[in-house]
Coordinates of C-alpha atoms in Angstrom, one line a residue:
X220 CA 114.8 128.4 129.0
X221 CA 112.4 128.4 126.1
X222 CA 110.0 125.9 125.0
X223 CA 111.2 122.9 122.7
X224 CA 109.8 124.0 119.3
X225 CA 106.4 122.4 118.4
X226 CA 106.8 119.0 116.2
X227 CA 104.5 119.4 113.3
X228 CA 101.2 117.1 113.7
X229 CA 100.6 114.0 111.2
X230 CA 97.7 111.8 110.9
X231 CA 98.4 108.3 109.9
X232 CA 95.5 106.0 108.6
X233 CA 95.4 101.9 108.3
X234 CA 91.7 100.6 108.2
X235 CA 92.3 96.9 110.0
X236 CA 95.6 95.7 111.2
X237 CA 96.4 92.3 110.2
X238 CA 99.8 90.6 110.6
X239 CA 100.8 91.0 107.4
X240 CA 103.6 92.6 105.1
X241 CA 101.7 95.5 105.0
X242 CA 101.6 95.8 108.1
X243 CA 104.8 95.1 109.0
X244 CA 106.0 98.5 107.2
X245 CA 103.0 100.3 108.0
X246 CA 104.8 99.9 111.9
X247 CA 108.4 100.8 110.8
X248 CA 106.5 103.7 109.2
X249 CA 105.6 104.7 112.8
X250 CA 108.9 104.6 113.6
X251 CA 110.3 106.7 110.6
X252 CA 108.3 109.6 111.5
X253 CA 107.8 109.5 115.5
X254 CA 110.9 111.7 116.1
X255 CA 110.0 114.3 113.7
X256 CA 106.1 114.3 113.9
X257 CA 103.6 114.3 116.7
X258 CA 101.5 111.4 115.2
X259 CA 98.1 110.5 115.8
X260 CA 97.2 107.4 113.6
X261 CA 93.2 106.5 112.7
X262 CA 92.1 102.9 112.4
X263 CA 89.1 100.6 112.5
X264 CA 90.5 98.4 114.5
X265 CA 93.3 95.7 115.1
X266 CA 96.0 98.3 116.5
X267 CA 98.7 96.1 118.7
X268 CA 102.0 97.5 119.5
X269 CA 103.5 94.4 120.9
X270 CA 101.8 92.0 118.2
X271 CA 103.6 94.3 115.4
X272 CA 106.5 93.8 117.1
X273 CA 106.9 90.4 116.8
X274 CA 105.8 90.7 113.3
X275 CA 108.2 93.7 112.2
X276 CA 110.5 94.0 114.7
X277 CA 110.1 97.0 115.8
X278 CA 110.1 98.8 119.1
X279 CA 107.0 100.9 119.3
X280 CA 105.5 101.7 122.2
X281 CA 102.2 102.8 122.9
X282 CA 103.6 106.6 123.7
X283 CA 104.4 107.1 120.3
X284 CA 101.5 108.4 119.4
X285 CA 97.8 108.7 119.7
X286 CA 95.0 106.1 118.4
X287 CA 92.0 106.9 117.5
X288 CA 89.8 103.9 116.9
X289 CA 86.5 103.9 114.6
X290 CA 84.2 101.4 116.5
X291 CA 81.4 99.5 113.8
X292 CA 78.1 100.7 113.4
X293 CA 77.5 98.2 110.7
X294 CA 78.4 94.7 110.2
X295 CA 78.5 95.7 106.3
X296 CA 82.4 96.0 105.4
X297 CA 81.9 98.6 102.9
X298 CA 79.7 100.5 104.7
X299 CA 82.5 100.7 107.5
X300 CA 84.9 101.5 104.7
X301 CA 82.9 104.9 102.9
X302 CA 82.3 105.4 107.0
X303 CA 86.0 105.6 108.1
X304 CA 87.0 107.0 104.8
X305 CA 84.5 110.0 105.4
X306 CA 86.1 110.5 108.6
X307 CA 89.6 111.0 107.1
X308 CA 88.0 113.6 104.6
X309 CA 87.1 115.1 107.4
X310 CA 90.1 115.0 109.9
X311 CA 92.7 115.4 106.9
X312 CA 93.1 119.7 107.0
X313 CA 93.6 119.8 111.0
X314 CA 97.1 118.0 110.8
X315 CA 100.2 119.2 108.6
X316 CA 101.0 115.4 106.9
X317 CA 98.5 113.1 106.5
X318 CA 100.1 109.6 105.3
X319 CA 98.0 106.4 104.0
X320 CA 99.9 103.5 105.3
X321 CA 98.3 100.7 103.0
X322 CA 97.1 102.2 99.5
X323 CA 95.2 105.7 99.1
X324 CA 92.7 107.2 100.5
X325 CA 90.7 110.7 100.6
X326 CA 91.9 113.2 103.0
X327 CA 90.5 116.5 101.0
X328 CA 94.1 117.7 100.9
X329 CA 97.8 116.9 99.8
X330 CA 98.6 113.3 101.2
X331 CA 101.6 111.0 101.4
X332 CA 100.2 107.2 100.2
X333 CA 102.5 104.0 100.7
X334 CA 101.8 101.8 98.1
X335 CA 102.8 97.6 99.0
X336 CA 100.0 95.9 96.8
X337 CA 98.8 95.7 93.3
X338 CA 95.1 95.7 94.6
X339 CA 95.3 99.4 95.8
X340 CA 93.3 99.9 92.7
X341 CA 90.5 98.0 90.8
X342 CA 92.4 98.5 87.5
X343 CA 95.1 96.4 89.2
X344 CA 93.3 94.4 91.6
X345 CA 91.9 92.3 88.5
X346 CA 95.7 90.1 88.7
X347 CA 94.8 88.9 92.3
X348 CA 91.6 87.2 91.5
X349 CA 88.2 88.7 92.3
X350 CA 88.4 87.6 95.9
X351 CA 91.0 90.0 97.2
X352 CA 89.7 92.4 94.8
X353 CA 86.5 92.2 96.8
X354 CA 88.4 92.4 100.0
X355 CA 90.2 95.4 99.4
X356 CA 86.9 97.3 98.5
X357 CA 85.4 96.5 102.0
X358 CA 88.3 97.0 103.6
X359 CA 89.2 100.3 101.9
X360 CA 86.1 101.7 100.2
X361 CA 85.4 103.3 96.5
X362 CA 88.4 103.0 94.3
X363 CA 90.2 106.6 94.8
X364 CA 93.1 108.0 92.4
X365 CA 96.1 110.3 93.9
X366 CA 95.6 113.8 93.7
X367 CA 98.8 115.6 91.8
X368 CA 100.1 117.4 94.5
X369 CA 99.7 113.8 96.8
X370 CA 103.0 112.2 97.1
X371 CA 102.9 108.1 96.3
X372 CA 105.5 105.8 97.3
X373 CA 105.5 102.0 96.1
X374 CA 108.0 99.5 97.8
X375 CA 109.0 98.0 94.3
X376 CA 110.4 99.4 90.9
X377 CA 107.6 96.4 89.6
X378 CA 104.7 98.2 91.7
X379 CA 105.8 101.7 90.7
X380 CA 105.9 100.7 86.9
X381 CA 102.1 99.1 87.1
X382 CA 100.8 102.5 89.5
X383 CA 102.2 105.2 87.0
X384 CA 99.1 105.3 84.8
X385 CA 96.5 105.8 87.7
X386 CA 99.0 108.3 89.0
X387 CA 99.2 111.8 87.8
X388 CA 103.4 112.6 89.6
X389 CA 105.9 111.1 89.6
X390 CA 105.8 107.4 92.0
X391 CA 108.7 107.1 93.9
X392 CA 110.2 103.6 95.3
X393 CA 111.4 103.2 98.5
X394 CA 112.1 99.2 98.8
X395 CA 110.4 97.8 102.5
X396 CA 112.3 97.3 105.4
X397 CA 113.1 93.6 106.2
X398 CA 114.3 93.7 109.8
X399 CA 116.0 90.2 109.1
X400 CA 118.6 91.9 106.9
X401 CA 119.9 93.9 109.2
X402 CA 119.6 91.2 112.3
X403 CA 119.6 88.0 111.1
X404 CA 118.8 85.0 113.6
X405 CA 120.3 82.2 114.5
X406 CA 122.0 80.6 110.9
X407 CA 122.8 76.9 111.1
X408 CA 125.9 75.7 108.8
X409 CA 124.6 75.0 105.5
X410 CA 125.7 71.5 105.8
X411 CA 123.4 71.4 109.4
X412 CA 120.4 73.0 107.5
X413 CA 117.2 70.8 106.4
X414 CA 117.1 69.8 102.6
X415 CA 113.7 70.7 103.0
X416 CA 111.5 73.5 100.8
X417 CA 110.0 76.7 103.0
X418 CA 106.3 78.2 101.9
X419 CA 105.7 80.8 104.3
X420 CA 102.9 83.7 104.9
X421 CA 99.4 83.8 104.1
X422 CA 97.8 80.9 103.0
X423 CA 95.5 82.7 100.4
X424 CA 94.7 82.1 96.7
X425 CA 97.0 84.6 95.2
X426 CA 100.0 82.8 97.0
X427 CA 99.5 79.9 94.9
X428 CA 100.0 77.1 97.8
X429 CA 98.8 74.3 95.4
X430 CA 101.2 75.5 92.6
X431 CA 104.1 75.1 95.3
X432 CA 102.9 71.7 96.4
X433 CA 102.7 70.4 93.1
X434 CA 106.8 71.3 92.0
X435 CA 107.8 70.2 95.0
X436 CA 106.1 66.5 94.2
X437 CA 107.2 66.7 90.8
X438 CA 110.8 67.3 91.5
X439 CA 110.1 64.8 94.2
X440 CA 109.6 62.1 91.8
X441 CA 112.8 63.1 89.6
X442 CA 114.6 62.4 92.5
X443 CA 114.5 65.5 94.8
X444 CA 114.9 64.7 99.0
X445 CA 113.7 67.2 100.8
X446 CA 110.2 67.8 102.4
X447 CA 107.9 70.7 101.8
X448 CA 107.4 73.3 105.5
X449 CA 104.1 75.6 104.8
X450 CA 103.9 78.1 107.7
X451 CA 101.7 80.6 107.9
X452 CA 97.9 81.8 109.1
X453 CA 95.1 80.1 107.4
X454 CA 93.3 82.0 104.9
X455 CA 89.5 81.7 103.2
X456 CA 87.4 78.8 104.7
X457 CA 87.1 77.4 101.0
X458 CA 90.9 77.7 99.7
X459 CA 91.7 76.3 103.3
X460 CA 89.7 73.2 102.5
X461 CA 91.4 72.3 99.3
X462 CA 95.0 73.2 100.2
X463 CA 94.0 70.4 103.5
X464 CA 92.8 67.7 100.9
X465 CA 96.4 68.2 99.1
X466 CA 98.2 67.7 102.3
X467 CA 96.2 64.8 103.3
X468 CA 98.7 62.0 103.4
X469 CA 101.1 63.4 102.6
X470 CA 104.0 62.6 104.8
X471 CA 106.2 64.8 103.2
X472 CA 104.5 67.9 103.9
X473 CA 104.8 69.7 107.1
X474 CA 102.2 72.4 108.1
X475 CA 103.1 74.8 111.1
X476 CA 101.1 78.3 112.3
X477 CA 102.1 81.8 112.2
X478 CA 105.9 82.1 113.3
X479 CA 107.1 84.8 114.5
X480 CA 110.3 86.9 116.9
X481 CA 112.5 83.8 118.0
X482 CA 110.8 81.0 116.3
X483 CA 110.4 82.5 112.8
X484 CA 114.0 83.3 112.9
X485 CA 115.0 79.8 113.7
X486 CA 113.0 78.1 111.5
X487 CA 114.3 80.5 108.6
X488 CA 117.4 79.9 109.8
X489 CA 117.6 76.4 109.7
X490 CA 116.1 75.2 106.3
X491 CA 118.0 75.6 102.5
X492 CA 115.3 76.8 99.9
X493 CA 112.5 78.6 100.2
X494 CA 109.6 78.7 97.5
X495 CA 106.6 81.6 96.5
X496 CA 104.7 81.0 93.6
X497 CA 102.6 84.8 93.7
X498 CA 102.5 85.7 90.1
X499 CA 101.6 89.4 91.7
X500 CA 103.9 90.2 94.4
X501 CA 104.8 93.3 94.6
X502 CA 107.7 93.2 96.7
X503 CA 107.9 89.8 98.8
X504 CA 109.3 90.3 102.3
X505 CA 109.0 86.8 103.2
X506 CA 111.1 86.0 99.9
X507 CA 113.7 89.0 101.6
X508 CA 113.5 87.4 104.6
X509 CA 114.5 83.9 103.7
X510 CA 117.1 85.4 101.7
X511 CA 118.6 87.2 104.4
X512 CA 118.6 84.2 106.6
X513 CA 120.8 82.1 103.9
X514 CA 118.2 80.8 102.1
X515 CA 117.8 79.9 98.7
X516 CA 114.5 81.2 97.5
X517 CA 112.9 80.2 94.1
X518 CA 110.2 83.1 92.5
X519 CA 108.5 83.0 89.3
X520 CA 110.3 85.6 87.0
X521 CA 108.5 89.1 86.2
X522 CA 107.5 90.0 89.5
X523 CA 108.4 93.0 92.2
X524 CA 110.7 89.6 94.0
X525 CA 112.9 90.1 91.1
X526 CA 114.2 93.2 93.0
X527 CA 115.3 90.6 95.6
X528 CA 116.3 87.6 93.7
X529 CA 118.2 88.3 90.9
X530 CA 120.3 85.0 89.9
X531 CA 118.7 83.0 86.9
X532 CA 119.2 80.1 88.5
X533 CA 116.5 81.2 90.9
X534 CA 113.9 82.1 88.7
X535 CA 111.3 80.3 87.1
X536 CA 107.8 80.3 84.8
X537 CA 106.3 77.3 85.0
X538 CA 106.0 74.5 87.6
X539 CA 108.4 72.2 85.4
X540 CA 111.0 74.4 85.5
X541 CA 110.7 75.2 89.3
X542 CA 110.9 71.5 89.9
X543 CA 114.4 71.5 87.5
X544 CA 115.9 74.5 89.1
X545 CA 114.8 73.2 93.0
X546 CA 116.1 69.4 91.9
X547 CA 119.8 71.0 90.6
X548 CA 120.4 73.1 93.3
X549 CA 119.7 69.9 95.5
X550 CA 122.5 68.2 93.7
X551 CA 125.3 71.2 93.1
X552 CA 126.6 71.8 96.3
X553 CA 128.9 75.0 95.1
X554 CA 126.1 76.5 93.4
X555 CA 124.0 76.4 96.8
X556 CA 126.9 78.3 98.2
X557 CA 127.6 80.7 96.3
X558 CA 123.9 82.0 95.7
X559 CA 122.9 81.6 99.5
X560 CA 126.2 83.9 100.2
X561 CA 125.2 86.1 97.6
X562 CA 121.5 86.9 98.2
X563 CA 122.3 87.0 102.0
X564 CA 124.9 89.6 101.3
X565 CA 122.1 91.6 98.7
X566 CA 119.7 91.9 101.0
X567 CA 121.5 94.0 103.7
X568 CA 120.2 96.9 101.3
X569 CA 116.5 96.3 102.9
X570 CA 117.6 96.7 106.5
X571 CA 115.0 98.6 108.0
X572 CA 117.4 101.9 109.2
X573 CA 117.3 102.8 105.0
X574 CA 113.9 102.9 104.8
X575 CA 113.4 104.9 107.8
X576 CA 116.0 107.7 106.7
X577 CA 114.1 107.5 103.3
X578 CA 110.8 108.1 104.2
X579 CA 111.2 110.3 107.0
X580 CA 113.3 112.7 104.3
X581 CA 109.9 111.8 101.8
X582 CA 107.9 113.5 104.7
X583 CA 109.7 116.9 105.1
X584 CA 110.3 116.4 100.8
X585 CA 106.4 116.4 100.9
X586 CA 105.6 119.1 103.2
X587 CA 108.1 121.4 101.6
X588 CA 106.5 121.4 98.6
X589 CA 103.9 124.3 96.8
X590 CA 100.7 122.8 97.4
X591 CA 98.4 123.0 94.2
X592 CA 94.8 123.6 94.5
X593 CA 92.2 120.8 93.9
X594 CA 89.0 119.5 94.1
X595 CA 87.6 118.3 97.5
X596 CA 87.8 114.9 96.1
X597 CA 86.8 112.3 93.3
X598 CA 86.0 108.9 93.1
X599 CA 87.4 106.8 90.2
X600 CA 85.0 105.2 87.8
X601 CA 87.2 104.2 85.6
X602 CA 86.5 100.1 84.6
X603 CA 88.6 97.5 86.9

C-alpha cells in the first residue's frame, strides 16, 4: 500500500494572541486549513488552544499543528516586532503558503494576508486614535504594503473598500465566522428577556464606552426602562479610570468580566438590545453575535456593522438619535419582533462552516496561481 500523499506545508503567523475578534478567526482559520495543509504557525507569544476555544468556538487541538514561539530578548515592543518580522522574512520560502492571520506582514514571497482591522496600516490607523495606532506598530512592526502577487482578504465589503488604495490586486471579502449563528445558545422568550441595553467586548477608546453610557441616560430620562450591562476585559489604565468615574453611582449600570462558552451565550441570550458605538469597526462580531442570539443591536451608520445590521431602524449618527431609536423600540412591541426575527435569521450567513469552505478554496486559489517576481521586500513610507 503506498504512502498517503504529502499535505503541502503552510506557515501561519499572529504576533500576540489576545482574546479578541481577531483572534477568534485567526483560530477558525486554523481550522479552515488543517485538513489540507501541514501547518506550523509562528507567534510571540499568547498561543492557547483551549482559551481560543471558549472564545471562538472552535475545536482545535494542540495536534493540529506545530508552534513555534519567539521568546523576548527585549522589553522594547517594537524591537520584538522588526525581530519576529525578520524571522518570517526569513522562514517564508521553506513553506508552500504562508498566511498573516491579523494584517500583513513580510514573508520575502507570495503571501495570503487576512485583513479584520482598519489599523493594519498607518494610512488607516489614523480613524482609531493614536493609541491603537501606536499599538499596532509595536505589536506588528514598520508599516508594510501587499506585494501584487500576495493574496489579501478583508472580512467586510467596508474594510475592503478603505484597503484598495494601499493594495495593488484585487481585496477579496470573506465575512468572519460567528460561531453563534450557526449554534445559538440558550434564547429566552422575548417577553422573559431583560429590557436592559448590552455593551460587550473590549473596553478601549475606539469602542466608545462613554458615548454608549451617555444615550442610554439620555433615553433614560425620556422615559426609557432598561439598565445598561458592559461586559468585557478592561482596557488602558487611563480610559479604564474614566469609564469607572461614569459608572460611579450609577445604579443603573451593570459591569461584568470577560464572558465566554456557556455564560456569554446566556447572557446574550437573555437580554433585548445590544449597543456599539465604534465609528471604525470593520466588521463587529460581537454586534453578529447579539444579533444571532435575538438581539436587537443599535450601530452608528457607515460602518463594516452595516453588513450585519441592515434595518434603519437600527442605525444611528449621533447620540440623540441612538437614544430615539433605543426609547421606540422600547415602546413598539411588533417592531422588536419583527427585527429580532429578522437579524437572527440574516446572520445564519456568518456561520463559521462558510467561512472555512471559503478560505480553504482562497488557499489552493492562492497557490495555483503564476507567481510574479518581486523585490525581497519594502517598507512603506508613505504618511499615516
Amino acid at each position: 500500500m503506498s504512502a498517503p500523499p504529502k499535505k503541502p506545508r503552510a506557515v501561519l503567523a499572529h504576533g500576540i494572541w489576545g482574546r479578541g475578534g481577531a483572534e477568534a478567526v485567526a483560530a477558525w482559520a486554523i481550522v479552515a486549513l488543517r485538513e489540507r495543509f501541514d501547518l506550523t504557525l509562528v507567534t510571540r507569544g499568547g498561543f492557547d488552544c483551549d482559551a481560543l476555544n471558549a472564545l471562538a468556538g472552535t475545536d482545535l487541538s494542540p495536534g493540529d499543528l506545530r508552534v513555534l514561539t519567539l521568546p523576548a530578548r527585549s522589553p522594547i515592543g517594537t524591537f520584538e516586532a522588526a525581530r519576529f518580522n525578520r524571522a518570517l522574512a526569513a522562514l517564508g520560502r521553506d513553506y508552500d503558503l504562508r498566511v498573516s492571520l491579523s494584517g500583513v506582514r513580510r514573508w520575502n514571497a507570495p503571501a495570503l494576508h487576512l485583513l479584520s482591522a482598519c489599523d493594519w496600516h498607518p494610512a488607516l490607523a489614523g480613524r482609531t486614535g493614536p493609541r491603537a495606532k501606536l499599538l499596532r506598530r509595536v505589536i506588528d512592526g514598520p508599516a508594510l504594503r501587499p506585494r501584487p502577487d500576495d493574496t489579501v482578504i478583508a472580512n467586510s465589503r467596508w474594510l475592503a473598500a478603505a484597503s484598495a488604495p494601499l493594495c495593488p490586486g484585487r481585496v477579496r471579502v470573506i465575512p468572519p465566522p460567528v460561531a453563534l449563528a450557526a449554534a445559538p445558545g440558550p434564547i429566552r422568550d422575548w417577553e422573559a428577556r431583560r429590557e436592559d441595553v448590552l455593551v460587550f467586548g473590549r473596553i478601549v477608546p475606539e469602542k466608545r464606552i462613554e458615548r454608549a453610557i451617555a444615550i442610554v441616560a439620555r433615553a433614560r430620562a425620556q422615559g426609557f426602562r432598561g439598565r445598561l450591562v458592559i461586559a468585557g476585559p478592561d482596557g488602558p489604565p487611563d480610559y479604564m479610570t474614566r469609564i469607572r468615574a461614569l459608572i460611579a453611582g450609577q445604579n443603573w449600570i451593570e459591569r461584568l468580566p470577560p464572558q465566554s462558552g456557556a455564560a456569554k451565550a446566556a447572557l446574550l441570550g437573555s437580554l433585548r438590545y445590544g449597543l456599539n458605538c465604534c465609528e471604525v469597526e470593520a466588521f463587529g462580531i460581537a454586534t453578529a453575535e447579539m444579533a444571532a442570539s435575538g438581539m436587537i443591536p443599535l450601530v452608528p451608520r457607515g460602518t463594516g456593522q452595516d453588513e450585519i445590521v441592515s434595518a434603519p431602524d437600527c442605525r444611528f449618527s449621533d447620540e440623540a438619535e441612538a437614544a430615539r431609536r433605543l426609547l421606540s423600540l422600547s415602546r413598539d412591541a411588533d417592531l422588536q419582533s419583527r427585527l429580532s426575527a429578522a437579524l437572527q435569521a440574516d446572520v445564519a450567513r456568518f456561520a463559521p462552516a462558510r467561512f472555512t469552505a471559503a478560505l480553504a478554496t482562497a488557499a489552493m486559489d492562492h497557490l495555483s496561481a503564476d507567481p510574479m517576481p518581486q523585490p525581497e521586500f519594502s517598507h512603506d513610507f508613505s504618511p499615516a
